[in-house]
Coordinates of C-alpha atoms in Angstrom, one line a residue:
Chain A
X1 CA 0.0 0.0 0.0
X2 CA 1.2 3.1 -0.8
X3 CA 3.1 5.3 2.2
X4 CA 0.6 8.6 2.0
X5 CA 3.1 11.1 3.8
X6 CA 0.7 12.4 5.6
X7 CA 1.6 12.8 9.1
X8 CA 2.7 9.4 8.7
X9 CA -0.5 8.0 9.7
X10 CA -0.9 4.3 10.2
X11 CA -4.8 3.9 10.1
X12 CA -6.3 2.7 7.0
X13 CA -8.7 4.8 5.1
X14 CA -11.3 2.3 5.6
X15 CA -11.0 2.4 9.2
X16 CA -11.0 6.0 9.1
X17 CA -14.6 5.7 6.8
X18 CA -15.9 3.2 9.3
X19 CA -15.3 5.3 12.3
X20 CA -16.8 8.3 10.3
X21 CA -19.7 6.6 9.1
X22 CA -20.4 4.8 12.6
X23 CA -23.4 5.0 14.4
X24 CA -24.9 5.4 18.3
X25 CA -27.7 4.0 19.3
X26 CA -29.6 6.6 21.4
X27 CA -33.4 5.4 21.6
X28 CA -35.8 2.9 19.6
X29 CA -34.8 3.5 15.9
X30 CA -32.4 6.9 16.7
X31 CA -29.0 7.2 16.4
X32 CA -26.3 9.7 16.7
X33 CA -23.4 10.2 13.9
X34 CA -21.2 12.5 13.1
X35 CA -20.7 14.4 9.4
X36 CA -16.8 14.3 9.7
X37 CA -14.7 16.6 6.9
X38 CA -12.8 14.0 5.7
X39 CA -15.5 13.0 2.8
X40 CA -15.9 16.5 1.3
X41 CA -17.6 16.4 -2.4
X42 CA -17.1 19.3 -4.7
X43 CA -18.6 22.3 -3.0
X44 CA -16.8 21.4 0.4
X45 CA -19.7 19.5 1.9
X46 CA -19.8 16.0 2.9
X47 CA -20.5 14.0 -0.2
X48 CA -23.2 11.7 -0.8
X49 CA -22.5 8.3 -1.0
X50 CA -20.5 8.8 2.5
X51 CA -24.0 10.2 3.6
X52 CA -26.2 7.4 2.5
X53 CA -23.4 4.9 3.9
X54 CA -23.8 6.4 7.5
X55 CA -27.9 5.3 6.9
X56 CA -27.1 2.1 5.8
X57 CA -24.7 1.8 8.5
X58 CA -27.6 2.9 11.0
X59 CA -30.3 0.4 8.8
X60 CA -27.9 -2.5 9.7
X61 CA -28.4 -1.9 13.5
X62 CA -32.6 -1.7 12.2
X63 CA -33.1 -4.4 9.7
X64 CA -32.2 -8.4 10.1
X65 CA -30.5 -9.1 7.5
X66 CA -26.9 -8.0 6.9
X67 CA -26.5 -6.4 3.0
X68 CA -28.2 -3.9 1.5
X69 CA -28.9 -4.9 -1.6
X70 CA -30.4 -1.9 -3.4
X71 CA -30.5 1.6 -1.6
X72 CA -32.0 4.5 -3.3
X73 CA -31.1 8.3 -1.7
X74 CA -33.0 11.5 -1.8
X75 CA -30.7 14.2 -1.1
X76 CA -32.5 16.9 0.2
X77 CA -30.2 19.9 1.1
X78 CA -26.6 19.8 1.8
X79 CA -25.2 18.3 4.5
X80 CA -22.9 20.0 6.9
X81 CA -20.0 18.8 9.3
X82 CA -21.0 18.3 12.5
X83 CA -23.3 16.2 14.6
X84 CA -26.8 14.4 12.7
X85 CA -29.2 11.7 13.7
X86 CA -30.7 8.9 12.1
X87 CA -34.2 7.5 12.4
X88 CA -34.9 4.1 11.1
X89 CA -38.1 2.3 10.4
X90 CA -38.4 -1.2 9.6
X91 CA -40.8 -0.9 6.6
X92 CA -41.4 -4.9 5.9
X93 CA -39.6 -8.1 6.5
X94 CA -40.2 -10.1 3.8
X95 CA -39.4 -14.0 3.3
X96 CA -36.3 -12.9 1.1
X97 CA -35.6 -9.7 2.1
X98 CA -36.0 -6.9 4.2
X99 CA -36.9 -2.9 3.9
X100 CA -36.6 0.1 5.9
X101 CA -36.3 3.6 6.1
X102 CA -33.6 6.1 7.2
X103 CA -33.7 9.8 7.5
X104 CA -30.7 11.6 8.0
X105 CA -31.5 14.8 10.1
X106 CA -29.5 17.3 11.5
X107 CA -31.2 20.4 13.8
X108 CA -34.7 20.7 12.7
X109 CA -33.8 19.8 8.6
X110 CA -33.8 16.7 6.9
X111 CA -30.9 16.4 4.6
X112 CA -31.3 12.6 3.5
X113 CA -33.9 10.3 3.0
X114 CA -33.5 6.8 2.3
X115 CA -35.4 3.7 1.3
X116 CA -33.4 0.3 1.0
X117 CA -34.0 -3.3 0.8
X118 CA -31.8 -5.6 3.1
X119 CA -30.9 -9.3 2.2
X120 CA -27.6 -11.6 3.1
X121 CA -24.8 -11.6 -0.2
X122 CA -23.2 -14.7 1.3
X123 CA -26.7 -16.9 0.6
X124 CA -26.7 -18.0 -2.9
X125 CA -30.1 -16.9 -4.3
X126 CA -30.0 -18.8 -7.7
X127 CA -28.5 -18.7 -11.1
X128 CA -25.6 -16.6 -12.8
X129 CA -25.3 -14.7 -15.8
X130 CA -23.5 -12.1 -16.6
X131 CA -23.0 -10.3 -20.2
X132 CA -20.8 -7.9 -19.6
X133 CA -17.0 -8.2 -19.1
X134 CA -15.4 -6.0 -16.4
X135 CA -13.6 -2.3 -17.5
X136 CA -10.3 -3.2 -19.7
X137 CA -7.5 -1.4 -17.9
X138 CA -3.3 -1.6 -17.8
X139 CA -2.3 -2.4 -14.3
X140 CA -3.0 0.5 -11.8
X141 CA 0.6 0.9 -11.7
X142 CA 0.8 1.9 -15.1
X143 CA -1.9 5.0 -14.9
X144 CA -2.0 7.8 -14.4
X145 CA -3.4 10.0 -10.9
X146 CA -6.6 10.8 -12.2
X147 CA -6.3 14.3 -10.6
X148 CA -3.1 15.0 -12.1
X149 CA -2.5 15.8 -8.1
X150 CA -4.1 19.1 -8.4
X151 CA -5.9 20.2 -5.1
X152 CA -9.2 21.2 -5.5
X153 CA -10.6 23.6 -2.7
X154 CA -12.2 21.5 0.2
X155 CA -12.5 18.4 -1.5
X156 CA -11.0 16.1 0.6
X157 CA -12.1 13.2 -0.7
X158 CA -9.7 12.9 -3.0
X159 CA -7.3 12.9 -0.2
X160 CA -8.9 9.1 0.5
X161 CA -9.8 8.2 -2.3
X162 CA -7.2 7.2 -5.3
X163 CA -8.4 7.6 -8.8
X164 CA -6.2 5.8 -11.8
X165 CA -6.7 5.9 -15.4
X166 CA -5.0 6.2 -18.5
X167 CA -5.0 9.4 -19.0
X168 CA -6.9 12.5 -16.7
X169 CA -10.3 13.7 -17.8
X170 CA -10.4 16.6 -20.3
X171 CA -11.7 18.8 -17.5
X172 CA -9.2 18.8 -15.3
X173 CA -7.0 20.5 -17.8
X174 CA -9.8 23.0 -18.4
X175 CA -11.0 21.2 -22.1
X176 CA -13.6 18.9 -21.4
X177 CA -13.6 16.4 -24.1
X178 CA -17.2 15.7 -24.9
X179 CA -17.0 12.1 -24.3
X180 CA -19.1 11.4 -20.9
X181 CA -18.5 7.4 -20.9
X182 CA -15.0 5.9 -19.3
X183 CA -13.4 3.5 -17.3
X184 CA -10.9 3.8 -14.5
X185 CA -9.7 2.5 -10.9
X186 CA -10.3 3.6 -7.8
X187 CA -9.7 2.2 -4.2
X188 CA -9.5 3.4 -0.9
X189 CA -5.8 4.5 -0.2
X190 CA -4.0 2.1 2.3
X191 CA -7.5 0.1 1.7
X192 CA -7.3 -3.1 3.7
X193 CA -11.0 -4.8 2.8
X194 CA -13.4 -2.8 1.5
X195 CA -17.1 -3.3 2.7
X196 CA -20.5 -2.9 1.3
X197 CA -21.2 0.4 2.8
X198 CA -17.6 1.8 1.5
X199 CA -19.0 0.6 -2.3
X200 CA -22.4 2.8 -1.5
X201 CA -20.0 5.5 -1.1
X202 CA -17.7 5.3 -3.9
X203 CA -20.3 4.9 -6.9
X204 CA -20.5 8.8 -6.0
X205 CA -17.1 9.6 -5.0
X206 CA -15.5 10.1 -8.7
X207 CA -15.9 13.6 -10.1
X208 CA -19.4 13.7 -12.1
X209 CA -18.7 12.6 -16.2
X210 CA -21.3 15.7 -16.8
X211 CA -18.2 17.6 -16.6
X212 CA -16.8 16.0 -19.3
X213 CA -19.5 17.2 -21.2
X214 CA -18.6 21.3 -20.6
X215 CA -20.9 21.1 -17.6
X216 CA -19.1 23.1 -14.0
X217 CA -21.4 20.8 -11.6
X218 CA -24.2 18.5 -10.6
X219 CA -25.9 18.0 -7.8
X220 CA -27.4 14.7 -6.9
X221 CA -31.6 14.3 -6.7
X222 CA -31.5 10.8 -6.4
X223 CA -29.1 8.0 -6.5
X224 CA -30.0 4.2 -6.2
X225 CA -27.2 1.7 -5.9
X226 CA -28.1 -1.9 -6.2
X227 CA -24.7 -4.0 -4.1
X228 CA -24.4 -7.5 -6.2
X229 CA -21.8 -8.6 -4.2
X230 CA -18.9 -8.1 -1.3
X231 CA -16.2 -7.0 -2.9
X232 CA -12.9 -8.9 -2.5
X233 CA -9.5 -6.6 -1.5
X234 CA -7.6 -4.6 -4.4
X235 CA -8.5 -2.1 -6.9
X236 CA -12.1 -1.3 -8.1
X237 CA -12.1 -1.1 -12.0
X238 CA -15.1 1.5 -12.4
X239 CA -17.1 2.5 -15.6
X240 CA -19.0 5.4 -15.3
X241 CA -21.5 7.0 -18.0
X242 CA -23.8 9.7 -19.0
X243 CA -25.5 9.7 -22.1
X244 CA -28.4 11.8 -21.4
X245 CA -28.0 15.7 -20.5
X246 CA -31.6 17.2 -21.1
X247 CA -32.7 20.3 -19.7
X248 CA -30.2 20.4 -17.5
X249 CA -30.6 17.1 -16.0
X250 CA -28.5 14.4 -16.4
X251 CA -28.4 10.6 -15.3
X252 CA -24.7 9.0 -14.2
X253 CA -24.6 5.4 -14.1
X254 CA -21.8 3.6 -12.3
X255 CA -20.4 0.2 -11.9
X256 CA -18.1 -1.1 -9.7
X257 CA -16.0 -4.8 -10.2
X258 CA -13.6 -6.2 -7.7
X259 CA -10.0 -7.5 -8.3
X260 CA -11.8 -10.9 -9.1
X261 CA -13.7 -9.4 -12.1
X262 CA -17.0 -9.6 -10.2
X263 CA -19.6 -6.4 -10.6
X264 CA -20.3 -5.6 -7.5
X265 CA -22.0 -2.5 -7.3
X266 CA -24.3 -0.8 -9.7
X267 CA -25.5 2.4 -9.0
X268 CA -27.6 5.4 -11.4
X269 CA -28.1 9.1 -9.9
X270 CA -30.4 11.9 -11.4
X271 CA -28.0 14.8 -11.3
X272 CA -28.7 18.6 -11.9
X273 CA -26.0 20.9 -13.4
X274 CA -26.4 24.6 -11.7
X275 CA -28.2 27.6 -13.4
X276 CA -26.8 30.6 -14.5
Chain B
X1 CA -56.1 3.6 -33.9
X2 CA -56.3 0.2 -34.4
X3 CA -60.3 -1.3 -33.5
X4 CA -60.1 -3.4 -30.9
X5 CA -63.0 -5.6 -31.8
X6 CA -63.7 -6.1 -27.6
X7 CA -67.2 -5.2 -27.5
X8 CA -66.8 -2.2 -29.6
X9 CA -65.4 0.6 -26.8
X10 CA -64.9 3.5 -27.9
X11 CA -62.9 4.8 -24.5
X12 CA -59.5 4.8 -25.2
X13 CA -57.5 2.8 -22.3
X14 CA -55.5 6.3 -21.6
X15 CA -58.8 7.1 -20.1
X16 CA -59.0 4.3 -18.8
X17 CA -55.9 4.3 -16.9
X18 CA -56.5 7.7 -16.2
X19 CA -59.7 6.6 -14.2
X20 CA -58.0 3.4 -12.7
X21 CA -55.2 5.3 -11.1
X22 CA -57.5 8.0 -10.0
X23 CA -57.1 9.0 -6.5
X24 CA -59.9 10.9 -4.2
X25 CA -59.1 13.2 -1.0
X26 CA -60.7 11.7 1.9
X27 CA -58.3 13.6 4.3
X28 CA -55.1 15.4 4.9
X29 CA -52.8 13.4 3.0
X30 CA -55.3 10.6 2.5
X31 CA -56.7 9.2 -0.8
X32 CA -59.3 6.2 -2.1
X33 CA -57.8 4.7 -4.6
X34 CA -59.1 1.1 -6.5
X35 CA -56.6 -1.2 -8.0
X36 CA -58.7 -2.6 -10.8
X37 CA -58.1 -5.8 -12.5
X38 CA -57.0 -4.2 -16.0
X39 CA -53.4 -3.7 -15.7
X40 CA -52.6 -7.1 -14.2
X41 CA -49.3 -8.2 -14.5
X42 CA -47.8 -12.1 -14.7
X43 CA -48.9 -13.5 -11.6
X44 CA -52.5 -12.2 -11.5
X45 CA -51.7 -9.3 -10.0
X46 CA -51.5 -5.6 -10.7
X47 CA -48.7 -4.6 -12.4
X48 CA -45.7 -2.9 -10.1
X49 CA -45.7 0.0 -12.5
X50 CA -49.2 0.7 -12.5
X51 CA -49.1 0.7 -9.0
X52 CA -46.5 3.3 -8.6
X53 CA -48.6 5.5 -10.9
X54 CA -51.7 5.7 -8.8
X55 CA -48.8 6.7 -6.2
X56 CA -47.8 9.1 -8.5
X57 CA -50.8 10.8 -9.0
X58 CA -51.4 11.2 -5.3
X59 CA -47.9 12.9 -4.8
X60 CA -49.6 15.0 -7.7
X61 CA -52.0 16.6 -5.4
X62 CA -49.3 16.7 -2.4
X63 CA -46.4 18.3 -3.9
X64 CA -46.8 22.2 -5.9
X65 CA -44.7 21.0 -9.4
X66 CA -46.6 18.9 -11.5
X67 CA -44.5 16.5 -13.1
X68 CA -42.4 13.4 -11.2
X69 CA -38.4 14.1 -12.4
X70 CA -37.6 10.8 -10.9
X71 CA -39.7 8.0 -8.5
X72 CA -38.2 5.3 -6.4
X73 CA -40.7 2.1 -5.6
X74 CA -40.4 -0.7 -3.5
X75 CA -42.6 -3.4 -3.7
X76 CA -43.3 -4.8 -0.2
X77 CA -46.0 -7.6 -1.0
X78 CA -48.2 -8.1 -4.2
X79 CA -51.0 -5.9 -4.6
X80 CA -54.5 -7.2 -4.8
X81 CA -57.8 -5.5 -6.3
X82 CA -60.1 -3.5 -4.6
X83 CA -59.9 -0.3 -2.5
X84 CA -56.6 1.2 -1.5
X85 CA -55.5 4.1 0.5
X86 CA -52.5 6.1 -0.8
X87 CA -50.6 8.5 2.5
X88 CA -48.7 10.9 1.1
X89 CA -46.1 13.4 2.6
X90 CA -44.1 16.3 1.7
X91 CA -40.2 15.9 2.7
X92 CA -39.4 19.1 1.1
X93 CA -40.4 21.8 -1.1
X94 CA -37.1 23.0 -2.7
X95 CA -35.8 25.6 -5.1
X96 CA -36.0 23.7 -8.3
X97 CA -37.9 20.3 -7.0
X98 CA -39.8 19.4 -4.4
X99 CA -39.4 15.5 -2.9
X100 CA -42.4 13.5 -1.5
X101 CA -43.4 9.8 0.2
X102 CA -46.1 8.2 -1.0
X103 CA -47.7 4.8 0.6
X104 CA -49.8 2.7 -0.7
X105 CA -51.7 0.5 1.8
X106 CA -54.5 -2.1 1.9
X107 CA -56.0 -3.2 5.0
X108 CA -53.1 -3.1 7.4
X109 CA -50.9 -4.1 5.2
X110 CA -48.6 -1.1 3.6
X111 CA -47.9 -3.0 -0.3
X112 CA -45.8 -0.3 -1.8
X113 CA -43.3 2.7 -0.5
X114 CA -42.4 5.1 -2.9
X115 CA -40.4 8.3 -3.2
X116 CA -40.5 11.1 -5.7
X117 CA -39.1 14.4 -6.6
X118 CA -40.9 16.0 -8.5
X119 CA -40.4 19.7 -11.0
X120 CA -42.0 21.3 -14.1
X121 CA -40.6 19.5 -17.3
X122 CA -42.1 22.4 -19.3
X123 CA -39.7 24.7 -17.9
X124 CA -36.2 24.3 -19.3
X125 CA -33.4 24.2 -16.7
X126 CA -30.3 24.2 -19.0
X127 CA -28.7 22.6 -21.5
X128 CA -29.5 19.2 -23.4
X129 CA -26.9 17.0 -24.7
X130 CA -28.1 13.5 -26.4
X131 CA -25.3 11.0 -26.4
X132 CA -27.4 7.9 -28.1
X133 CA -29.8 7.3 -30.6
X134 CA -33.3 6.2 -30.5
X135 CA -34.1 2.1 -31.3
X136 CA -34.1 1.8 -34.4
X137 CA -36.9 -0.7 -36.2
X138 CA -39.2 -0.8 -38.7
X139 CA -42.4 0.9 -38.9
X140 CA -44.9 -0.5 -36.5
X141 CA -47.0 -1.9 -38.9
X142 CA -44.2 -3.6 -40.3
X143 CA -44.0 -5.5 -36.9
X144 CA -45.6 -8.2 -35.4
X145 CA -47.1 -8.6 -32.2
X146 CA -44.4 -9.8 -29.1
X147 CA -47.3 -11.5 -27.1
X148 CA -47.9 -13.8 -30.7
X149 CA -51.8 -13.1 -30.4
X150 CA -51.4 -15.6 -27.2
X151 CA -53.4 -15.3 -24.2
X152 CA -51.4 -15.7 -21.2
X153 CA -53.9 -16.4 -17.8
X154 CA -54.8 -13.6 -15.8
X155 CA -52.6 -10.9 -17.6
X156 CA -54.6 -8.8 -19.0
X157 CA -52.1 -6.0 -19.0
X158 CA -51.7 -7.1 -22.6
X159 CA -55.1 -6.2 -23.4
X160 CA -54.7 -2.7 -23.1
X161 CA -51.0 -2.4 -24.0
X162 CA -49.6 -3.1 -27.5
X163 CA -46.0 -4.6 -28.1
X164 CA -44.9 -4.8 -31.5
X165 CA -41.0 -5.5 -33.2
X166 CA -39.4 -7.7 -35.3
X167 CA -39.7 -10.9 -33.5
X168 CA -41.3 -12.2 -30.6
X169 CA -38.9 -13.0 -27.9
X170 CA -37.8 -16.3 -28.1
X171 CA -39.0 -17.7 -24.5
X172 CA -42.9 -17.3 -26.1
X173 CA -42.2 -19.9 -28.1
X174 CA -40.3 -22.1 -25.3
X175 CA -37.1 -21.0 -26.6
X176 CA -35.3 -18.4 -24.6
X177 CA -32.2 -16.6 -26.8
X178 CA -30.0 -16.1 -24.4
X179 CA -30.1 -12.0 -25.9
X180 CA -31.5 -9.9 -22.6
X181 CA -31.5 -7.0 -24.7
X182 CA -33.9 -6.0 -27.2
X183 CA -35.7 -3.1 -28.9
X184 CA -39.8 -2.8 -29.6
X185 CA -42.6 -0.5 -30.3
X186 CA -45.4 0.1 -27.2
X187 CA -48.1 2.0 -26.6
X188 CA -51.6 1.5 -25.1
X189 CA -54.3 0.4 -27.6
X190 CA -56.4 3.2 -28.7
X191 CA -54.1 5.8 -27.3
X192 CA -54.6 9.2 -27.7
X193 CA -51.8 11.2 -25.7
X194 CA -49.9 9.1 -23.5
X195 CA -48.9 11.3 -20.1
X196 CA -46.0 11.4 -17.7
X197 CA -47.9 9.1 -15.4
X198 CA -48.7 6.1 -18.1
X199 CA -45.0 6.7 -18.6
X200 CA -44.0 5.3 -15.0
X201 CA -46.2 2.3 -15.8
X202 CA -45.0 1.6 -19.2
X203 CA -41.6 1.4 -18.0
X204 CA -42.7 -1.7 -16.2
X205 CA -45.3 -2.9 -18.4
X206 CA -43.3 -5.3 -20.4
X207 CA -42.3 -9.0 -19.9
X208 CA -39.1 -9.2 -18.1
X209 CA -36.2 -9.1 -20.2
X210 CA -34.6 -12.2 -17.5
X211 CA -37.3 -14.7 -19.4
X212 CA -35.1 -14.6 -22.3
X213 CA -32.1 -16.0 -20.2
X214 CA -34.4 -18.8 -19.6
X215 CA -35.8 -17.7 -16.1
X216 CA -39.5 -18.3 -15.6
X217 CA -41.1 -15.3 -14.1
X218 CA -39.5 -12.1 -11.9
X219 CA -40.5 -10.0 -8.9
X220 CA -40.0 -6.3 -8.7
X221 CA -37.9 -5.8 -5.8
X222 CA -37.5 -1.8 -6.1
X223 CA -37.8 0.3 -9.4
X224 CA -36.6 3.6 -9.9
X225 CA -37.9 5.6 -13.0
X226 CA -36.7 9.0 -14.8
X227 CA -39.2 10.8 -16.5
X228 CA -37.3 13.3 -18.9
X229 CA -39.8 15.0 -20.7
X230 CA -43.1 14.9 -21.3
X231 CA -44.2 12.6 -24.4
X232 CA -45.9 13.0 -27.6
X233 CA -48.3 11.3 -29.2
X234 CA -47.9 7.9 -31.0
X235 CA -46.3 4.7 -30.7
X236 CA -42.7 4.9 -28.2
X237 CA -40.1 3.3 -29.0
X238 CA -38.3 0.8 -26.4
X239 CA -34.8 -0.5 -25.3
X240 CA -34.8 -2.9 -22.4
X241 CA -31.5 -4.5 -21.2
X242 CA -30.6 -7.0 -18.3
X243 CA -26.9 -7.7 -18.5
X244 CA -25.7 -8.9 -14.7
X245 CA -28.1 -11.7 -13.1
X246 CA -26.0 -12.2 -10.4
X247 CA -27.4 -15.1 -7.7
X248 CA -30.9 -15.0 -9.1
X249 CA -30.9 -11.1 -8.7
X250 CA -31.1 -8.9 -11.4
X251 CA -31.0 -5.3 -12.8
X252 CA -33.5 -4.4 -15.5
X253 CA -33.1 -1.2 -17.7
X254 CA -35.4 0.1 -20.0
X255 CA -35.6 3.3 -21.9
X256 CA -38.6 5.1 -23.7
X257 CA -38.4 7.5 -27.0
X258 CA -41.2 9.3 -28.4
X259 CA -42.3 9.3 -31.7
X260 CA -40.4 12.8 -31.7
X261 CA -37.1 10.9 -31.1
X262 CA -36.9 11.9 -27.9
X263 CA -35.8 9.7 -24.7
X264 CA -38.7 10.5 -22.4
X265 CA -38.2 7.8 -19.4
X266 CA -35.6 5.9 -18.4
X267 CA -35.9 3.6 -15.4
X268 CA -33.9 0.4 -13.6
X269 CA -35.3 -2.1 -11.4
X270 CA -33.9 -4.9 -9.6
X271 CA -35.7 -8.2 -9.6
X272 CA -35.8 -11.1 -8.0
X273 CA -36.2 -14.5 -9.8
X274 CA -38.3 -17.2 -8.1
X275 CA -36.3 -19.7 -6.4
X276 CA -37.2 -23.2 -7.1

C-alpha cells in the first residue's frame, strides 16, 4: 500500500470511513453520527455516497439481514459537518428480504432520506449470468493519478480516495472532451477490505462525467445503488457514464467490479447541473 | 387507432388508466384509490408500475410542481384488487424540485413505499446533450405482435398495451435466446396522448427481459424511474436490457423515446427471480 506522507499515519482509510460513518444507538430506531470533513464532495460538503453509507450503516443496526442490496437516496439539502441523527423504520420483512427507512436529520432539517432493501450476499439466491466483461485497464501501476495531483478547494475526498486511469479527464485541464462514458480504478488508499457500505459510497465519490460534457457541476436528486456482491481486497475497476443531458438534468450510471472481475456495485443518480 | 374488436369501446385505455389510477381526497394526505383488474401483471396481480402510478398521481395533489423528475418504488407484498388508501407526505419543497413519500396500503398491510421528486418538465433548466440514438426498427405496422396473439392467464395488462418488433422474444415460443437485450414498439391500444404518469407504468409494463435467459417469471424488488420529458403522441419506442443476473438477482433497464425521437423515461429495477 502506498506510504501517503501524511503525518505518517498508520490507520487505513477504511477504518478512518468506518469510524466516520459509525453509528450510536440513542433510543428505539435513533442514532447519533457525526458528518466528519474528511469525505468532502465538490462544494466542500460531505459528499453523498458517504452520507447514505452512515444510513445504511444505521439500517444494519434496524433491519435483520446483513446487506443492503439496493438503496435509493434522496438528497434533500446539503449536509454540513458536524453532529446528525438517524431515524430508522423497519418498513417490511419479507421471506427474502428486508426494507426500511432512514432519514438523516441534522437540527430541525432533513438532509437525506433513504429507502433500501436488506438481504444476506453470502446466501446463494439462484443462477448466474453475466453479459458484460469487467472495464479493460493496464495495471494500476501503469496509470496515471486521475487528478493530475491538483488540489481542489475543500474536497478532501480525494485525499482518500485514489483515482487511476490512463490518462486524466479533459476537464481537469480545463477542455472537457465531450466524451461522458470511461473506465478507470479507484480504491481506498492504504485500503485493507473494502465493505458494502464503503461501495455505497464510492459509486459517488468520482468527479461527475457531466463535466466531461462542458458542464461546472451536478448535484445529486437521487441516487439508487443496487450492491451484487462483497467485494474482494484490491483495486475497483469503475465504468462510469452519462449519455443523457436534457434540460439540465443528467443521469450518471456507475459500476463497480472487484480485483476478481466480479460487478459488485451498480449504481444510477439523477444529477442537476447549476443555473446561471 | 387500431379497432379493438372487444365489445366495440370507444374509450380509449388512456382514459382508462387515467380513471384506474384516480385518486380521491378523503383527508389530509389521505386518498381512495381502487386497483382494478385491468393492468394485471404475470402473476394475476397488478402490475408494479401501474401501481407506482396511482402513487404518482397522489404525490400530484401533495407536492406544488406537476411532473415526477424521478420516483423510487419498493414493492413490499403483491398488490391485490379492490380499495386502496394512498398516504402521502411532503419531505421538502425546494428551489427547483420538491421531494415526496407516497404509501400505498391495503387493509393493514402497507404494499408499496415510494419516493419522488418532483419539478415542471415544461420549464427548461439548462442545457441538453443526447449522447445515443433512438431504437431503431421498422415501422410498426411492419411489426408483429411480441405477445404472438397468445393469451397468457390472468394478464390482462396485454389487453390494453400493444407490443410490436421484429420478433417475438424467443421464451414465447419455449425457446429463450439467451439476448437480454432488445428493442420494440409500445403503446396503449387506442391511445390518444400518452402522459408522464402512463409513462412510469410503461416502463414496467413489459415482460421481463430475464425470461429470455431462460428464467420463468421475476419479482419487482425496487424500481426507480426517470421521466425526462413529457411525451408525444404515437407509438414509443423501447430499449430494455438485463446484463448482470447475479445469484438469481437482477438489474432491469429500460428506456422510452417518443415518436419525436426523444428519450422520455428511463428507469432500472432490480428483480428477484423465483427460487425453485
Amino acid at each position: 500500500m502506498a506510504d501517503r506522507g501524511q503525518g505518517g499515519s498508520s490507520v487505513s482509510d477504511e477504518l478512518v470511513f468506518a469510524a466516520d460513518t459509525a453509528v450510536v444507538p440513542i433510543s428505539d430506531h435513533c442514532y447519533d453520527a457525526s458528518l466528519t470533513d474528511r469525505w468532502n464532495a465538490l462544494g466542500g460538503t460531505p459528499n453523498g455516497g458517504y452520507m447514505l453509507a452512515v444510513c445504511l450503516r444505521a439500517l444494519s443496526f434496524e433491519l435483520d439481514r446483513p446487506d443492503p442490496l439496493v438503496a435509493s437516496a434522496y438528497f434533500l439539502r446539503p449536509g454540513r459537518h458536524g453532529p446528525a441523527q438517524v431515524h430508522t423504520d423497519t418498513v417490511r420483512t419479507g421471506r427474502r428480504v428486508s426494507t426500511g427507512q432512514a432519514r438523516l436529520v441534522q437540527g430541525p432539517a432533513e438532509v437525506v432520506r433513504v429507502v433500501a432493501s436488506y438481504g444476506d450476499l453470502a446466501i446463494s439466491g439462484g443462477r448466474t449470468r453475466v453479459r458484460a466483461l469487467p472495464p479493460v485497464l493496464p495495471d494500476p501501476d501503469q496509470c496515471t493519478d486521475m487528478t493530475g495531483g491538483r488540489q481542489l478547494a475543500g474536497v478532501t475526498i480525494i485525499d482518500r480516495v485514489e483515482y487511476r486511469s490512463v490518462r486524466a479527464p479533459g476537464w481537469t485541464g480545463g477542455e472537457p472532451s465531450g466524451d461522458s462514458d470511461f473506465e478507470f480504478w479507484m480504491r481506498l488508499r492504504d485500503a485493507g477490505d473494502t465493505d458494502v457500505f464503503t461501495l455505497a459510497m464510492l459509486v459517488d465519490a468520482a468527479a461527475p462525467a457531466v463535466l466531461e460534457l462542458g458542464e461546472v457541476g451536478s448535484s445529486t436528486v437521487e441516487l439508487t445503488v443496487h450492491i451484487r456482491a462483497r467485494p474482494a481486497p484490491g483495486w475497483l475497476a469503475c465504468r462510469v457514464s452519462t449519455r443523457y443531458l436534457i434540460n439540465g438534468l443528467h443521469e450518471e450510471d456507475f459500476e463497480i467490479w472487484d480485483s476478481r472481475g466480479n460487478l459488485v456495485a451498480q449504481s444510477r443518480q439523477l444529477g442537476i447541473v447549476p443555473t446561471g
